[in-house]
GROMACS .gro file of C-alpha atoms in nm:
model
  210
    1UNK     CA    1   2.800   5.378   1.973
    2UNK     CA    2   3.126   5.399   2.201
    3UNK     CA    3   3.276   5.124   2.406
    4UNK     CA    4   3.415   5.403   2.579
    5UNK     CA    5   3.097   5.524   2.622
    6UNK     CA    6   2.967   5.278   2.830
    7UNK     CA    7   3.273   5.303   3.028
    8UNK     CA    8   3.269   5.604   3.125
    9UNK     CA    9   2.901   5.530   3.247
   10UNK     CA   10   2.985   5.274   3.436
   11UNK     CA   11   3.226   5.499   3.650
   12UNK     CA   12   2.937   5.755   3.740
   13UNK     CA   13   2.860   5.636   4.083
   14UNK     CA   14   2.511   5.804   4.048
   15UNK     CA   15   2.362   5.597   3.788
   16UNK     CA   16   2.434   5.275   3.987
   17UNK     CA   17   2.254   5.457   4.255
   18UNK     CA   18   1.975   5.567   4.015
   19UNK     CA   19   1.956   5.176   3.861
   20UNK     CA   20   1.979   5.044   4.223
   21UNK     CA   21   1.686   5.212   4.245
   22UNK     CA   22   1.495   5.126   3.962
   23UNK     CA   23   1.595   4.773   4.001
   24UNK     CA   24   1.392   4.782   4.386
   25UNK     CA   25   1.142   4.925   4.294
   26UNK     CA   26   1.049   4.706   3.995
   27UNK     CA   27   1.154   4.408   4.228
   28UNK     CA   28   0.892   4.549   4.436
   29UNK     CA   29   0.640   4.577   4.172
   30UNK     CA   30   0.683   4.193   4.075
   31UNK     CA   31   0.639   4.123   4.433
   32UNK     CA   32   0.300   4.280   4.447
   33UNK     CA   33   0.198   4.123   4.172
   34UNK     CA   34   0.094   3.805   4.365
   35UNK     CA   35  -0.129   3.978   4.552
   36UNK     CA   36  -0.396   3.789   4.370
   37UNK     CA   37  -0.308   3.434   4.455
   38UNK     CA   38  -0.234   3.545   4.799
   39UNK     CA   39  -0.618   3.618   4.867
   40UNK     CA   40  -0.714   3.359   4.697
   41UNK     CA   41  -0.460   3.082   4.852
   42UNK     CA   42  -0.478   3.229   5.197
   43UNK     CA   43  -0.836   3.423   5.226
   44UNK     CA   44  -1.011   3.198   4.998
   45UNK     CA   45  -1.206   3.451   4.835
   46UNK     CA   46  -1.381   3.312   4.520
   47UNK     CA   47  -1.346   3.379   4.169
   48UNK     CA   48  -1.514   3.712   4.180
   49UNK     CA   49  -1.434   3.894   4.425
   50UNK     CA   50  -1.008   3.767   4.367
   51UNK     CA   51  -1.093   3.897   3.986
   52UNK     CA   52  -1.251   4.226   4.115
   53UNK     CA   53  -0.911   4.282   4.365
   54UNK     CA   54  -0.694   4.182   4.019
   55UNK     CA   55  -0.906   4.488   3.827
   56UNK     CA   56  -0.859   4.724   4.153
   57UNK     CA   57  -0.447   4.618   4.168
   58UNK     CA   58  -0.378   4.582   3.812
   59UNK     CA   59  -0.563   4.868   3.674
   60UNK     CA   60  -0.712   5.112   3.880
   61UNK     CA   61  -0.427   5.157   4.120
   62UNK     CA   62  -0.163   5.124   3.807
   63UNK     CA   63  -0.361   5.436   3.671
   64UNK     CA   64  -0.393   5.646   3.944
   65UNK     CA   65  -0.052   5.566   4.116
   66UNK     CA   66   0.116   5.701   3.765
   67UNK     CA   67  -0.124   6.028   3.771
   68UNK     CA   68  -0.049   6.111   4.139
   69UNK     CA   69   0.268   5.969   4.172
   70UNK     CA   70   0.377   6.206   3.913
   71UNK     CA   71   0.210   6.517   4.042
   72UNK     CA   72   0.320   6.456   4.391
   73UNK     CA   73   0.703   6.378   4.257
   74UNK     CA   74   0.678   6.765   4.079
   75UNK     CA   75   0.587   6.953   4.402
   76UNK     CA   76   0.856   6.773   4.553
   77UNK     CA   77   1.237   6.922   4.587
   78UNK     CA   78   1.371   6.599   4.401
   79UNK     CA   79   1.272   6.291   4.290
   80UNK     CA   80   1.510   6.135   4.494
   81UNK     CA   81   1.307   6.275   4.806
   82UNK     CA   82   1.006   6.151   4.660
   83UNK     CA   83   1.195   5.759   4.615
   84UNK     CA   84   1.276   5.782   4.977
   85UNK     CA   85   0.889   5.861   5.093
   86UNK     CA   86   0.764   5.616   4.880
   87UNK     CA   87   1.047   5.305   4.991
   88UNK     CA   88   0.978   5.389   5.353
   89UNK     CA   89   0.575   5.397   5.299
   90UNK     CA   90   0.655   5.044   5.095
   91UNK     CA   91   0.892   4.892   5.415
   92UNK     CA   92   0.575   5.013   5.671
   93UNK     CA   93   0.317   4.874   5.450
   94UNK     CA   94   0.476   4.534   5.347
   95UNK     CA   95   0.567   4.427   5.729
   96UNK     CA   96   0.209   4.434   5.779
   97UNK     CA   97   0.176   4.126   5.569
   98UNK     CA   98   0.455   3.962   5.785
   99UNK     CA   99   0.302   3.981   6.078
  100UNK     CA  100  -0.076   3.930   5.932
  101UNK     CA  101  -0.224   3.658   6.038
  102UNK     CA  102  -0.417   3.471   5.716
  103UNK     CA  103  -0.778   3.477   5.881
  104UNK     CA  104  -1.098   3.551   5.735
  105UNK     CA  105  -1.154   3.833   5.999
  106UNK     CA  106  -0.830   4.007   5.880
  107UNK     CA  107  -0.968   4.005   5.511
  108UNK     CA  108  -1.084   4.372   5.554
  109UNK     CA  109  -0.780   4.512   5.688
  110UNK     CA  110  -0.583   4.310   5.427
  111UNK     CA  111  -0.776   4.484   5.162
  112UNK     CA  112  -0.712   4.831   5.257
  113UNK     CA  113  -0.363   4.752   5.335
  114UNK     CA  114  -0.346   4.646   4.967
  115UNK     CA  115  -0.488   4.946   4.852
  116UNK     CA  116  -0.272   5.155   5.058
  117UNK     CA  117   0.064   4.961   4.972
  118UNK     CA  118  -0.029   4.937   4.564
  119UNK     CA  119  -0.054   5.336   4.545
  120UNK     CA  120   0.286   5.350   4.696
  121UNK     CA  121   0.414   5.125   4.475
  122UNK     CA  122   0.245   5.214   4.125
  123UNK     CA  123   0.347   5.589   4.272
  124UNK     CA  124   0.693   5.484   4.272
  125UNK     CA  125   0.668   5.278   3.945
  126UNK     CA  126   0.538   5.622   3.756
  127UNK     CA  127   0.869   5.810   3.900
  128UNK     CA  128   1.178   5.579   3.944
  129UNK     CA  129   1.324   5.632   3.598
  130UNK     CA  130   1.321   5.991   3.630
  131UNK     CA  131   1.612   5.930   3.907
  132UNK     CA  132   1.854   5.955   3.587
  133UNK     CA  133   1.787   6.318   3.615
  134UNK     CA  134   1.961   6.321   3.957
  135UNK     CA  135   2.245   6.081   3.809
  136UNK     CA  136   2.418   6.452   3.634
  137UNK     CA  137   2.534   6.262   3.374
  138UNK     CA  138   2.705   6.436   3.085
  139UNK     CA  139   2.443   6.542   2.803
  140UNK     CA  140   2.632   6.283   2.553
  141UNK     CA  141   2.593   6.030   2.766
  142UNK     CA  142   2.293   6.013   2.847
  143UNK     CA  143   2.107   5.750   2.630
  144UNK     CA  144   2.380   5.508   2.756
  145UNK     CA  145   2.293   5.602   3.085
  146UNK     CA  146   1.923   5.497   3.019
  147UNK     CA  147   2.001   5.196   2.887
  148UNK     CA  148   2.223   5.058   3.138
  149UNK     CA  149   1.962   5.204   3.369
  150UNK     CA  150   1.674   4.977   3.162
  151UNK     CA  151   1.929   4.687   3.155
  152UNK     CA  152   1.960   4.683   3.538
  153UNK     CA  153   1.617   4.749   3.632
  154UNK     CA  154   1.453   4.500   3.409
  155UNK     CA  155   1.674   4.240   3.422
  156UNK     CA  156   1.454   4.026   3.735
  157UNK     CA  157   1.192   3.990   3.434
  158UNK     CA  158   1.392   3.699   3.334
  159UNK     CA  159   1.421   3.492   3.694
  160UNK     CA  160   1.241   3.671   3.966
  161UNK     CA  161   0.911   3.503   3.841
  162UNK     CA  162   1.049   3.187   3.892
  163UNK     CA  163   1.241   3.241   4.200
  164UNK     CA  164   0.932   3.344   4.395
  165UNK     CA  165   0.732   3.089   4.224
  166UNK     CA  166   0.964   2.837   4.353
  167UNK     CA  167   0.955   2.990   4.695
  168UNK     CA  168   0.595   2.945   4.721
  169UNK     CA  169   0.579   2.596   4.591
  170UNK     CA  170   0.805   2.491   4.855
  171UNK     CA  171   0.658   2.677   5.118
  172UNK     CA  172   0.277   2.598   5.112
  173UNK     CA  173   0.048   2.837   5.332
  174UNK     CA  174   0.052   3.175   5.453
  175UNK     CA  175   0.487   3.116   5.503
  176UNK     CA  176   0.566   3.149   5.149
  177UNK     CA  177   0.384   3.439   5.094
  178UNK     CA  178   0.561   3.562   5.425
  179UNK     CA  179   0.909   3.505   5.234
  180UNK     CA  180   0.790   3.689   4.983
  181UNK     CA  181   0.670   3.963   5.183
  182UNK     CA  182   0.995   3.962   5.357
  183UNK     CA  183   1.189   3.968   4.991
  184UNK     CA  184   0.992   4.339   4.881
  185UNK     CA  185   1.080   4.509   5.212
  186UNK     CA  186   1.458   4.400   5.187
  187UNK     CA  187   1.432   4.535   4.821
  188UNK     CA  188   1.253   4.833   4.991
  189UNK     CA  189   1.503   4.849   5.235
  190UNK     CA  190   1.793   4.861   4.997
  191UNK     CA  191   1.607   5.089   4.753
  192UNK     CA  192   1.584   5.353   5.054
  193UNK     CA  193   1.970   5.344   5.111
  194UNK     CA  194   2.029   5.412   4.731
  195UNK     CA  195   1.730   5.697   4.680
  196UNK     CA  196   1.879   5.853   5.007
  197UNK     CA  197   2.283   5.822   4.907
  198UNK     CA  198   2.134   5.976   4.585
  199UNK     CA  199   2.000   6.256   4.759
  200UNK     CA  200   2.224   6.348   5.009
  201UNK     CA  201   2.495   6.365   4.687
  202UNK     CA  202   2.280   6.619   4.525
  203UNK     CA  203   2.257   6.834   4.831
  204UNK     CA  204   2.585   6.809   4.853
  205UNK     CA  205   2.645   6.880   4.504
  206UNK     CA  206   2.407   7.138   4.487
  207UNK     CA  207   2.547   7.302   4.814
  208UNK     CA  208   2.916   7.320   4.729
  209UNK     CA  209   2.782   7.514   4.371
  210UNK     CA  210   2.625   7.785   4.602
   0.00000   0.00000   0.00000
């Protein structure tokens, strides 16, 4: 291990790119993640039906998202590309909570909205660490890379919890959830800036080589 290193990481404008967007997507994924008490606060479904949505988010969707995601990320160009579908499917998706209103007639089209946003998301969560391949860091550099990757993308599993906890408890109804909602698309928002910088510097890259 090298101090210098981890300098010389941290002037590779890529890999904050890349960890920019790691860190929205697993912002993103946190996000999601309460889901559950939003049908149950807002929809009122009962115990089994909010514990049969849980299995369908939690499992199912976390399974298939990180098959497909995975396939559909090889058959595209980059995975870069791929971040920038999956953001701007995540930005559509997650404004459709915003504007939802929390009645029992919308519970259907809340559902499938769910279903639709969580394989975006669990897509995206199979693929965003692969970005480091984008990052063309130098071959000896490349575990430090990772880990300052890791170290940026992981990092909200100390506070965000708590932060959106707080932002529900003081914001009872359907307009904390709303906050929330608001929170993932400004992380999906941000996320798309970074996976598309990333991008167009590869093309760029890749262009002036040729």
């Amino acid at each position: 291990f090298k101090f210098s290193d981890v300098l010389g990481v941290f002037k590779i404008p890529t890999v904050w790119l890349a960890g920019l967007g790691a860190l929205c997507t697993w912002c993103i994924y946190i996000g999601f993640g309460y889901m559950t008490p939003y049908f149950t606060d807002i929809f009122q479904l009962g115990e089994s039906q909010v514990a049969l949505l849980s299995v369908l988010r939690a499992n199912v969707l976390f399974a298939l998202g990180g098959l497909f995601g995975g396939i559909l990320a090889d058959k595209t160009k980059t995975k870069s590309k791929f971040m920038v579908y999956a953001f701007v499917g995540m930005i559509v998706l997650t404004t459709v909570y915003i504007f939802m209103p929390g009645e029992s007639g919308m519970l259907v089209p809340a559902v499938i909205n769910m279903i639709a946003l969580g394989s975006f998301i669990y897509c995206a969560n199979a693929v965003f660490f692969s970005l480091i391949d984008e990052a063309n860091v130098p071959a000896k550099l490349t575990g430090t890379a990772a880990g300052l990757i890791s170290l940026v993308a992981y990092v909200p599993d100390v506070y965000l919890y708590t932060v959106l906890g707080n932002v529900l408890d003081g914001n009872p109804g359907v307009t904390g959830y709303r906050y929330v909602f608001i929170f993932m698309v400004v992380c999906a928002v941000v996320g798309l800036i970074a996976a598309a910088t990333l991008h167009k510097m590869n093309y760029k890259k890749i262009k002036s080589e040729n």
